[in-house]
Short mmCIF file of C-alpha atoms in Angstrom, two decimals:
data_model
loop_
_atom_site.label_atom_id
_atom_site.label_comp_id
_atom_site.label_asym_id
_atom_site.label_seq_id
_atom_site.Cartn_x
_atom_site.Cartn_y
_atom_site.Cartn_z
CA MET A 1 -172.70 -156.36 -44.43
CA GLU A 2 -170.53 -159.42 -43.46
CA HIS A 3 -170.71 -158.25 -39.91
CA HIS A 4 -174.37 -158.24 -40.03
CA THR A 5 -174.73 -161.52 -41.74
CA ALA A 6 -172.69 -163.08 -38.97
CA THR A 7 -174.71 -161.65 -36.11
CA SER A 8 -178.31 -161.90 -37.48
CA PRO A 9 -179.76 -165.37 -37.06
CA THR A 10 -180.90 -167.01 -40.25
CA ALA A 11 -183.83 -168.87 -38.69
CA ASP A 12 -187.31 -167.64 -39.38
CA ASP A 13 -188.56 -167.15 -35.80
CA SER A 14 -185.53 -166.44 -33.61
CA ALA A 15 -185.96 -162.58 -33.73
CA GLY A 16 -189.07 -160.56 -33.12
CA ASP A 17 -190.59 -158.59 -36.12
CA THR A 18 -190.09 -155.27 -34.47
CA ASP A 19 -186.37 -156.25 -33.99
CA VAL A 20 -186.11 -156.96 -37.75
CA PHE A 21 -187.53 -153.49 -38.48
CA ILE A 22 -185.52 -151.54 -35.87
CA THR A 23 -182.31 -153.12 -36.93
CA GLY A 24 -182.44 -151.61 -40.45
CA LEU A 25 -183.79 -148.33 -39.20
CA TRP A 26 -181.49 -147.65 -36.34
CA ARG A 27 -179.03 -150.42 -35.03
CA GLN A 28 -177.57 -151.39 -38.56
CA ASN A 29 -178.49 -148.16 -40.31
CA PRO A 30 -177.28 -148.73 -43.85
CA VAL A 31 -175.59 -145.24 -44.15
CA PHE A 32 -174.52 -144.23 -40.61
CA VAL A 33 -173.44 -147.69 -39.26
CA GLN A 34 -172.75 -150.00 -42.25
CA VAL A 35 -171.57 -147.08 -44.50
CA LEU A 36 -173.15 -148.56 -47.58
CA GLY A 37 -174.72 -146.88 -50.55
CA MET A 38 -172.36 -143.90 -50.38
CA CYS A 39 -172.77 -142.82 -54.08
CA PRO A 40 -176.39 -141.75 -54.06
CA THR A 41 -176.04 -140.57 -50.39
CA LEU A 42 -173.57 -138.01 -51.29
CA ALA A 43 -174.68 -137.08 -54.92
CA VAL A 44 -178.22 -136.24 -54.61
CA THR A 45 -178.44 -134.75 -51.03
CA ASN A 46 -177.97 -131.11 -52.05
CA SER A 47 -181.59 -130.50 -51.00
CA ALA A 48 -183.87 -132.38 -48.66
CA LEU A 49 -186.53 -132.96 -51.23
CA ASN A 50 -183.95 -134.58 -53.70
CA GLY A 51 -182.73 -136.78 -50.86
CA LEU A 52 -186.32 -137.88 -49.92
CA ALA A 53 -187.12 -138.68 -53.50
CA MET A 54 -184.04 -140.74 -53.87
CA GLY A 55 -184.69 -142.49 -50.51
CA LEU A 56 -188.20 -143.31 -51.41
CA ALA A 57 -187.22 -144.73 -54.87
CA THR A 58 -184.61 -146.87 -53.26
CA THR A 59 -186.93 -147.99 -50.59
CA PHE A 60 -189.44 -149.05 -53.34
CA VAL A 61 -186.90 -151.05 -55.21
CA LEU A 62 -185.69 -152.65 -51.97
CA LEU A 63 -189.32 -153.70 -50.96
CA MET A 64 -190.02 -155.20 -54.43
CA SER A 65 -186.69 -156.90 -54.85
CA ASN A 66 -186.64 -158.31 -51.32
CA THR A 67 -190.17 -159.63 -51.83
CA LEU A 68 -189.41 -161.35 -55.06
CA VAL A 69 -186.02 -162.76 -54.03
CA SER A 70 -187.67 -164.18 -50.89
CA LEU A 71 -190.52 -165.71 -52.87
CA LEU A 72 -188.08 -167.23 -55.36
CA ARG A 73 -185.34 -168.21 -52.81
CA LYS A 74 -186.05 -171.93 -53.17
CA ALA A 75 -186.11 -171.65 -56.96
CA ILE A 76 -182.99 -169.85 -57.65
CA PRO A 77 -179.88 -172.01 -58.06
CA ARG A 78 -177.02 -170.94 -55.85
CA GLN A 79 -174.50 -170.54 -58.60
CA VAL A 80 -176.46 -167.93 -60.49
CA ARG A 81 -178.16 -166.25 -57.63
CA ILE A 82 -176.19 -162.89 -57.94
CA ALA A 83 -176.88 -162.60 -61.52
CA SER A 84 -180.58 -163.37 -60.83
CA TYR A 85 -180.81 -160.76 -58.06
CA ILE A 86 -179.21 -158.17 -60.37
CA LEU A 87 -181.72 -158.90 -63.05
CA ILE A 88 -184.60 -158.54 -60.58
CA ILE A 89 -183.26 -155.32 -59.16
CA ALA A 90 -182.63 -153.87 -62.71
CA THR A 91 -186.18 -154.62 -63.72
CA PHE A 92 -187.70 -152.69 -60.78
CA VAL A 93 -185.21 -149.83 -61.17
CA THR A 94 -186.24 -149.41 -64.80
CA ALA A 95 -189.85 -149.29 -63.63
CA VAL A 96 -188.98 -146.64 -60.94
CA ASP A 97 -187.11 -144.56 -63.58
CA TYR A 98 -190.16 -144.51 -65.77
CA ILE A 99 -192.56 -143.73 -62.93
CA ILE A 100 -190.47 -140.82 -61.78
CA GLN A 101 -190.24 -139.54 -65.35
CA ALA A 102 -194.05 -139.70 -65.50
CA LEU A 103 -194.53 -137.94 -62.15
CA SER A 104 -192.17 -135.09 -62.43
CA LEU A 105 -189.70 -134.34 -65.38
CA GLU A 106 -188.04 -131.75 -63.19
CA LEU A 107 -187.28 -134.19 -60.43
CA HIS A 108 -186.07 -136.75 -63.02
CA LYS A 109 -183.63 -134.09 -64.28
CA ALA A 110 -182.36 -133.21 -60.83
CA LEU A 111 -181.72 -137.00 -59.89
CA GLY A 112 -180.19 -137.59 -63.42
CA ALA A 113 -178.45 -140.89 -63.97
CA PHE A 114 -178.56 -141.67 -60.20
CA VAL A 115 -182.02 -143.28 -60.53
CA SER A 116 -180.59 -145.86 -62.92
CA LEU A 117 -177.53 -146.13 -60.70
CA ILE A 118 -179.91 -147.55 -57.84
CA VAL A 119 -179.16 -150.79 -59.54
CA VAL A 120 -175.63 -150.90 -58.29
CA ASN A 121 -176.56 -149.63 -54.74
CA CYS A 122 -174.89 -152.13 -52.63
CA ILE A 123 -177.61 -151.91 -49.90
CA ILE A 124 -180.13 -153.55 -52.13
CA LEU A 125 -177.93 -156.48 -53.41
CA GLY A 126 -176.60 -156.70 -49.82
CA ARG A 127 -180.10 -157.20 -48.39
CA ALA A 128 -181.08 -159.60 -51.16
CA GLU A 129 -178.09 -161.78 -50.37
CA ALA A 130 -177.84 -161.40 -46.63
CA PHE A 131 -181.47 -161.37 -45.69
CA ALA A 132 -184.14 -162.04 -48.26
CA SER A 133 -182.49 -165.10 -49.75
CA ARG A 134 -182.92 -166.96 -46.43
CA ASN A 135 -186.04 -165.45 -44.82
CA SER A 136 -189.79 -165.59 -45.19
CA VAL A 137 -191.57 -163.01 -47.37
CA ARG A 138 -193.13 -161.22 -44.34
CA ARG A 139 -189.68 -160.81 -42.59
CA SER A 140 -187.99 -159.84 -45.81
CA LEU A 141 -190.72 -157.08 -46.30
CA LEU A 142 -190.07 -155.79 -42.71
CA ASP A 143 -186.29 -155.78 -43.28
CA ALA A 144 -186.65 -153.91 -46.59
CA LEU A 145 -189.02 -151.34 -44.83
CA GLY A 146 -186.49 -150.86 -41.95
CA MET A 147 -183.51 -150.58 -44.20
CA GLY A 148 -185.35 -148.40 -46.67
CA LEU A 149 -186.53 -145.97 -44.12
CA GLY A 150 -183.17 -145.99 -42.43
CA PHE A 151 -181.75 -144.92 -45.71
CA VAL A 152 -184.42 -142.26 -46.21
CA PHE A 153 -183.63 -141.01 -42.69
CA ALA A 154 -179.96 -140.65 -43.43
CA LEU A 155 -180.57 -138.89 -46.84
CA LEU A 156 -182.93 -136.43 -45.08
CA CYS A 157 -180.31 -135.81 -42.31
CA LEU A 158 -177.69 -135.01 -44.97
CA GLY A 159 -180.08 -133.13 -47.30
CA SER A 160 -181.52 -130.83 -44.83
CA VAL A 161 -178.23 -129.84 -43.32
CA ARG A 162 -176.74 -129.16 -46.83
CA GLU A 163 -179.98 -127.31 -47.96
CA ILE A 164 -180.28 -125.06 -44.87
CA LEU A 165 -176.71 -124.08 -44.79
CA GLY A 166 -176.29 -123.93 -48.63
CA SER A 167 -179.33 -122.20 -49.79
CA GLY A 168 -180.88 -120.98 -46.40
CA THR A 169 -184.14 -123.04 -47.07
CA LEU A 170 -185.62 -126.35 -46.09
CA VAL A 171 -187.86 -128.12 -48.56
CA GLY A 172 -187.93 -124.91 -50.56
CA ILE A 173 -189.18 -122.74 -47.71
CA ALA A 174 -186.78 -120.08 -46.44
CA VAL A 175 -185.75 -120.78 -42.87
CA LEU A 176 -182.80 -118.51 -42.20
CA PRO A 177 -182.90 -114.62 -42.19
CA ASP A 178 -182.14 -112.67 -45.32
CA GLY A 179 -178.79 -111.55 -43.93
CA PHE A 180 -177.46 -115.01 -43.68
CA GLU A 181 -174.42 -115.51 -45.80
CA LYS A 182 -175.00 -118.81 -47.75
CA TRP A 183 -172.38 -121.50 -47.54
CA VAL A 184 -172.24 -122.34 -51.16
CA VAL A 185 -169.51 -124.96 -50.43
CA MET A 186 -172.33 -127.07 -48.83
CA LEU A 187 -174.05 -127.51 -52.20
CA LEU A 188 -170.74 -128.42 -53.89
CA PRO A 189 -169.44 -132.05 -53.83
CA ALA A 190 -167.00 -131.05 -51.05
CA GLY A 191 -169.86 -130.17 -48.82
CA GLY A 192 -171.33 -133.71 -49.27
CA PHE A 193 -168.07 -135.22 -47.97
CA PHE A 194 -167.92 -132.87 -45.01
CA THR A 195 -171.52 -133.21 -43.96
CA LEU A 196 -171.40 -137.07 -44.23
CA GLY A 197 -168.31 -136.88 -42.15
CA LEU A 198 -169.85 -134.69 -39.46
CA TRP A 199 -173.00 -136.97 -39.31
CA LEU A 200 -170.86 -140.10 -38.97
CA MET A 201 -169.05 -138.31 -36.09
CA VAL A 202 -172.34 -137.49 -34.42
CA PHE A 203 -173.39 -141.08 -34.75
CA LYS A 204 -170.25 -142.48 -33.41
CA ARG A 205 -170.58 -140.15 -30.42
CA ILE A 206 -174.12 -141.30 -29.64
CA LYS A 207 -173.19 -144.98 -30.05
CA ARG A 208 -170.44 -144.56 -27.38
CA GLU A 209 -173.19 -143.88 -24.75
CA PRO A 210 -174.39 -146.93 -22.83
CA PRO A 211 -176.66 -149.13 -25.22
CA ARG A 212 -180.10 -148.28 -23.92
CA ALA A 213 -179.66 -144.62 -24.06
CA THR A 214 -179.48 -144.72 -27.83
CA GLU A 215 -183.05 -145.84 -28.14
CA THR A 216 -184.34 -142.45 -27.04
CA GLN A 217 -182.44 -140.58 -29.73
CA PRO A 218 -184.51 -139.62 -32.83
CA MET B 1 -174.31 -135.93 -82.86
CA ASN B 2 -172.31 -134.07 -80.23
CA GLU B 3 -169.41 -131.87 -81.49
CA THR B 4 -167.32 -131.69 -78.41
CA SER B 5 -163.53 -132.16 -79.14
CA LEU B 6 -161.87 -135.27 -78.00
CA TRP B 7 -159.44 -133.30 -75.76
CA SER B 8 -162.20 -131.46 -73.95
CA VAL B 9 -164.15 -134.78 -73.40
CA PHE B 10 -161.03 -136.17 -71.85
CA VAL B 11 -160.27 -133.22 -69.58
CA ASN B 12 -163.83 -132.90 -68.54
CA ALA B 13 -164.11 -136.66 -67.59
CA SER B 14 -160.77 -136.88 -65.80
CA LEU B 15 -160.35 -133.47 -64.05
CA VAL B 16 -163.16 -131.09 -64.13
CA ASN B 17 -165.93 -133.56 -63.49
CA ASN B 18 -163.77 -136.24 -61.81
CA PHE B 19 -166.09 -139.24 -61.28
CA VAL B 20 -165.09 -139.68 -57.64
CA LEU B 21 -164.77 -136.15 -56.48
CA ALA B 22 -167.54 -134.37 -58.41
CA TYR B 23 -170.00 -137.08 -59.32
CA PHE B 24 -169.39 -139.26 -56.18
CA LEU B 25 -169.27 -142.42 -58.35
CA GLY B 26 -167.12 -145.35 -57.17
CA ILE B 27 -166.99 -144.17 -53.56
CA CYS B 28 -166.96 -147.69 -52.20
CA PRO B 29 -163.58 -148.68 -53.77
CA PHE B 30 -162.41 -145.07 -53.20
CA LEU B 31 -162.90 -145.60 -49.44
CA GLY B 32 -162.14 -149.19 -49.31
CA VAL B 33 -158.90 -149.69 -51.22
CA SER B 34 -157.26 -146.30 -50.84
CA GLY B 35 -155.21 -147.45 -47.94
CA LYS B 36 -151.95 -148.22 -49.87
CA LEU B 37 -150.55 -146.67 -52.89
CA ALA B 38 -149.74 -149.81 -54.60
CA THR B 39 -153.08 -151.41 -54.40
CA ALA B 40 -154.71 -148.21 -55.30
CA SER B 41 -152.86 -147.93 -58.58
CA ARG B 42 -153.60 -151.51 -59.45
CA MET B 43 -157.34 -150.98 -58.68
CA GLY B 44 -157.35 -147.85 -60.87
CA GLY B 45 -155.77 -149.85 -63.80
CA ALA B 46 -158.31 -152.57 -63.54
CA VAL B 47 -161.17 -150.17 -63.28
CA THR B 48 -159.92 -148.08 -66.35
CA PHE B 49 -159.42 -151.36 -68.40
CA VAL B 50 -163.02 -152.62 -67.70
CA MET B 51 -164.52 -149.10 -68.33
CA ILE B 52 -163.03 -148.94 -71.86
CA ILE B 53 -164.33 -152.39 -72.61
CA ALA B 54 -167.78 -151.61 -71.09
CA SER B 55 -167.92 -148.41 -73.06
CA VAL B 56 -167.35 -150.15 -76.36
CA CYS B 57 -169.94 -152.81 -75.50
CA ALA B 58 -172.47 -150.19 -74.26
CA TYR B 59 -172.00 -148.32 -77.68
CA GLY B 60 -172.92 -151.48 -79.51
CA ILE B 61 -175.93 -152.34 -77.27
CA HIS B 62 -177.29 -148.81 -77.51
CA ALA B 63 -177.20 -148.94 -81.33
CA LEU B 64 -178.79 -152.40 -81.28
CA LEU B 65 -181.60 -151.37 -78.82
CA LEU B 66 -182.33 -148.36 -81.05
CA LEU B 67 -182.57 -150.70 -83.96
CA ILE B 68 -185.15 -152.96 -82.37
CA ASP B 69 -186.75 -150.07 -80.62
CA ALA B 70 -186.57 -151.29 -77.03
CA PRO B 71 -185.06 -148.46 -74.99
CA TYR B 72 -186.61 -149.77 -71.79
CA LEU B 73 -184.14 -152.77 -71.91
CA GLN B 74 -181.13 -150.50 -71.78
CA LEU B 75 -180.42 -150.62 -68.06
CA ILE B 76 -180.89 -154.35 -67.80
CA ALA B 77 -178.81 -155.06 -70.99
CA TYR B 78 -175.93 -152.70 -69.63
CA VAL B 79 -175.93 -154.36 -66.25
CA VAL B 80 -175.83 -157.92 -67.71
CA VAL B 81 -173.27 -157.06 -70.25
CA ILE B 82 -170.94 -155.31 -67.58
CA ALA B 83 -171.21 -158.44 -65.38
CA ALA B 84 -170.34 -160.75 -68.21
CA THR B 85 -167.54 -158.53 -69.35
CA VAL B 86 -165.91 -158.53 -66.05
CA GLN B 87 -166.27 -162.34 -65.85
CA ILE B 88 -164.73 -162.76 -69.32
CA VAL B 89 -161.89 -160.26 -68.52
CA GLU B 90 -161.21 -162.17 -65.39
CA MET B 91 -160.99 -165.50 -67.22
CA PHE B 92 -158.76 -164.01 -69.93
CA ILE B 93 -156.31 -162.47 -67.41
CA LYS B 94 -156.19 -165.72 -65.48
CA LYS B 95 -155.27 -167.68 -68.54
CA THR B 96 -152.88 -165.13 -70.17
CA SER B 97 -151.10 -163.64 -67.03
CA PRO B 98 -151.48 -165.46 -63.80
CA THR B 99 -149.08 -162.78 -62.22
CA LEU B 100 -151.43 -159.83 -63.07
CA PHE B 101 -154.47 -162.04 -61.94
CA ARG B 102 -153.04 -162.52 -58.52
CA ALA B 103 -152.07 -158.92 -58.27
CA LEU B 104 -155.58 -157.78 -58.90
CA GLY B 105 -157.10 -160.42 -56.73
CA ILE B 106 -160.55 -159.66 -55.26
CA PHE B 107 -160.73 -156.24 -56.88
CA LEU B 108 -161.64 -157.76 -60.35
CA PRO B 109 -164.99 -159.40 -59.46
CA LEU B 110 -165.85 -156.43 -57.23
CA ILE B 111 -165.70 -154.09 -60.28
CA THR B 112 -169.15 -155.53 -61.44
CA THR B 113 -170.83 -153.47 -58.72
CA ASN B 114 -168.66 -150.40 -59.21
CA CYS B 115 -171.19 -147.69 -60.10
CA ALA B 116 -168.61 -145.68 -62.02
CA ILE B 117 -168.54 -148.39 -64.73
CA LEU B 118 -172.33 -148.29 -65.22
CA ALA B 119 -172.24 -144.53 -65.09
CA VAL B 120 -169.69 -144.40 -67.97
CA ALA B 121 -172.16 -146.36 -70.05
CA LEU B 122 -175.10 -144.28 -69.10
CA PHE B 123 -173.38 -140.89 -69.51
CA GLN B 124 -171.97 -141.64 -72.86
CA THR B 125 -175.58 -142.61 -74.07
CA ASN B 126 -177.21 -139.62 -72.44
CA ARG B 127 -174.75 -137.23 -74.01
CA ALA B 128 -174.89 -139.01 -77.39
CA TYR B 129 -171.10 -139.33 -77.74
CA ASP B 130 -169.90 -140.96 -80.93
CA PHE B 131 -167.62 -143.93 -80.91
CA MET B 132 -164.24 -142.25 -80.61
CA GLN B 133 -165.71 -139.79 -77.86
CA SER B 134 -167.05 -142.71 -75.89
CA ILE B 135 -163.68 -144.38 -75.75
CA VAL B 136 -161.83 -141.11 -74.89
CA PHE B 137 -164.62 -140.51 -72.28
CA ALA B 138 -164.05 -143.99 -70.68
CA LEU B 139 -160.35 -143.50 -70.73
CA GLY B 140 -160.60 -140.07 -69.10
CA ALA B 141 -163.02 -141.33 -66.51
CA GLY B 142 -160.75 -144.32 -65.63
CA LEU B 143 -157.58 -142.14 -65.35
CA GLY B 144 -159.48 -139.57 -63.23
CA PHE B 145 -160.59 -142.45 -60.98
CA THR B 146 -157.06 -143.70 -60.69
CA LEU B 147 -155.74 -140.17 -59.93
CA ALA B 148 -158.27 -139.62 -57.23
CA LEU B 149 -157.62 -143.04 -55.74
CA MET B 150 -153.83 -142.56 -55.78
CA LEU B 151 -153.96 -139.04 -54.27
CA MET B 152 -156.19 -140.39 -51.45
CA ALA B 153 -153.96 -143.27 -50.76
CA GLY B 154 -151.02 -140.88 -50.56
CA LEU B 155 -152.99 -138.72 -48.16
CA ARG B 156 -153.92 -141.82 -46.09
CA GLU B 157 -150.44 -143.09 -45.94
CA LYS B 158 -149.47 -139.68 -44.40
CA LEU B 159 -152.42 -139.79 -42.05
CA GLU B 160 -151.12 -143.07 -40.49
CA LEU B 161 -148.41 -141.15 -38.96
CA ALA B 162 -150.48 -138.15 -37.83
CA SER B 163 -152.15 -138.21 -34.46
CA VAL B 164 -155.95 -138.11 -35.25
CA PRO B 165 -158.50 -137.79 -32.38
CA SER B 166 -160.05 -141.18 -31.72
CA LEU B 167 -163.69 -139.91 -32.49
CA VAL B 168 -162.86 -139.21 -36.11
CA GLN B 169 -160.55 -142.04 -36.83
CA GLY B 170 -161.14 -144.35 -39.85
CA THR B 171 -163.89 -143.55 -42.32
CA ILE B 172 -164.59 -140.08 -40.94
CA VAL B 173 -161.07 -138.53 -41.38
CA THR B 174 -161.01 -140.10 -44.82
CA LEU B 175 -164.24 -138.37 -45.74
CA ILE B 176 -163.04 -135.07 -44.47
CA SER B 177 -159.86 -135.39 -46.51
CA ALA B 178 -161.87 -136.44 -49.54
CA GLY B 179 -163.81 -133.16 -49.06
CA VAL B 180 -160.66 -131.06 -49.10
CA LEU B 181 -159.36 -133.08 -52.10
CA SER B 182 -162.66 -132.35 -53.89
CA LEU B 183 -162.20 -128.67 -53.05
CA ALA B 184 -158.81 -128.70 -54.60
CA PHE B 185 -160.29 -130.29 -57.78
CA MET B 186 -162.68 -127.41 -58.07
CA GLY B 187 -159.63 -125.45 -59.33
CA PHE B 188 -159.77 -127.31 -62.57
CA ALA B 189 -163.29 -125.89 -63.30
CA GLY B 190 -161.88 -123.23 -65.64
CA LEU B 191 -160.22 -125.86 -67.91
CA GLY B 192 -163.63 -127.41 -69.07
CA ALA B 193 -165.65 -126.59 -71.96
#
């Protein structure tokens, strides 16, 4: 986060809109590059669907909080800004919690307390402090969208690997032959640590290539 | 009310469902401050301390919110109270023991955004623990966190001396070791209720 704050200009018009978006999605991917928001990343990715739901919920909160923080950036006194951000985030998280409960009780049970825990996800507070508090609403929205989708992308990467190896399915559909011996360890907490470690390794390898080559990767 | 014995609440929170290695809570400090054994133990102590206070506060808030029939305020109230508690604890320690204050340093304010603290408050509410159970749960969770942090710090101090391929240096090798540690903790599964 600090690194990003230092490198990204604070002025409104110094970087293109697409740049702001791509930064979150890829160049400063919250999980694979900044290594933020580890708790939900590891905890709810035992299936691709759970990961997707968690990612979308976080993206929603991020969009809303970034917009509101950016709107109020001139009104919030510096001394109490962190407390104000936390209040704003907590409000939207409560809303998301009730929305998920209304849409699907099953999903709400699978995600458990982790929906409420979005409130302490450092990505959201980090973006409010590092970006939304000093940029226009439009750019804050783009930044939230980029970061949010980057987060969804990372959760999907982890969730699908763990689901395919752990239960032989992807989004509930069987993808591996019946004879496949399931790697139960992938569904256990240990599998989360291993998979994240492996993905980080993959990304580190890709990043080592000459800078332009990375753009063609998914 | 929940009838689980205090001992089983404690063992469950500290070993069987270790906050770091089974629930993935408090991963940030787990990866961030597990470099040295001494800092790891101090951080663990601070977290345990705040957890117990937060747990007592959360118990009170929950009762109050039930009274005024406003469950939707739960999350907001918890977050605000935890932030305020950390602030008060910080000021209190600063006044009474400047030595301890210096030793804890930056870790103390950072505890506010430690998801393990909020999770203690949320879990004890979800599981309908009574007052004593809540405190024991917070103590167990805190000690379990400290144990995981110190084990990890011990591992990392050894890793310093090992030759690790450059591709996996840093976070990656820490994550893989955490995975192995998590596997080892699965051995405690039989102890739980």
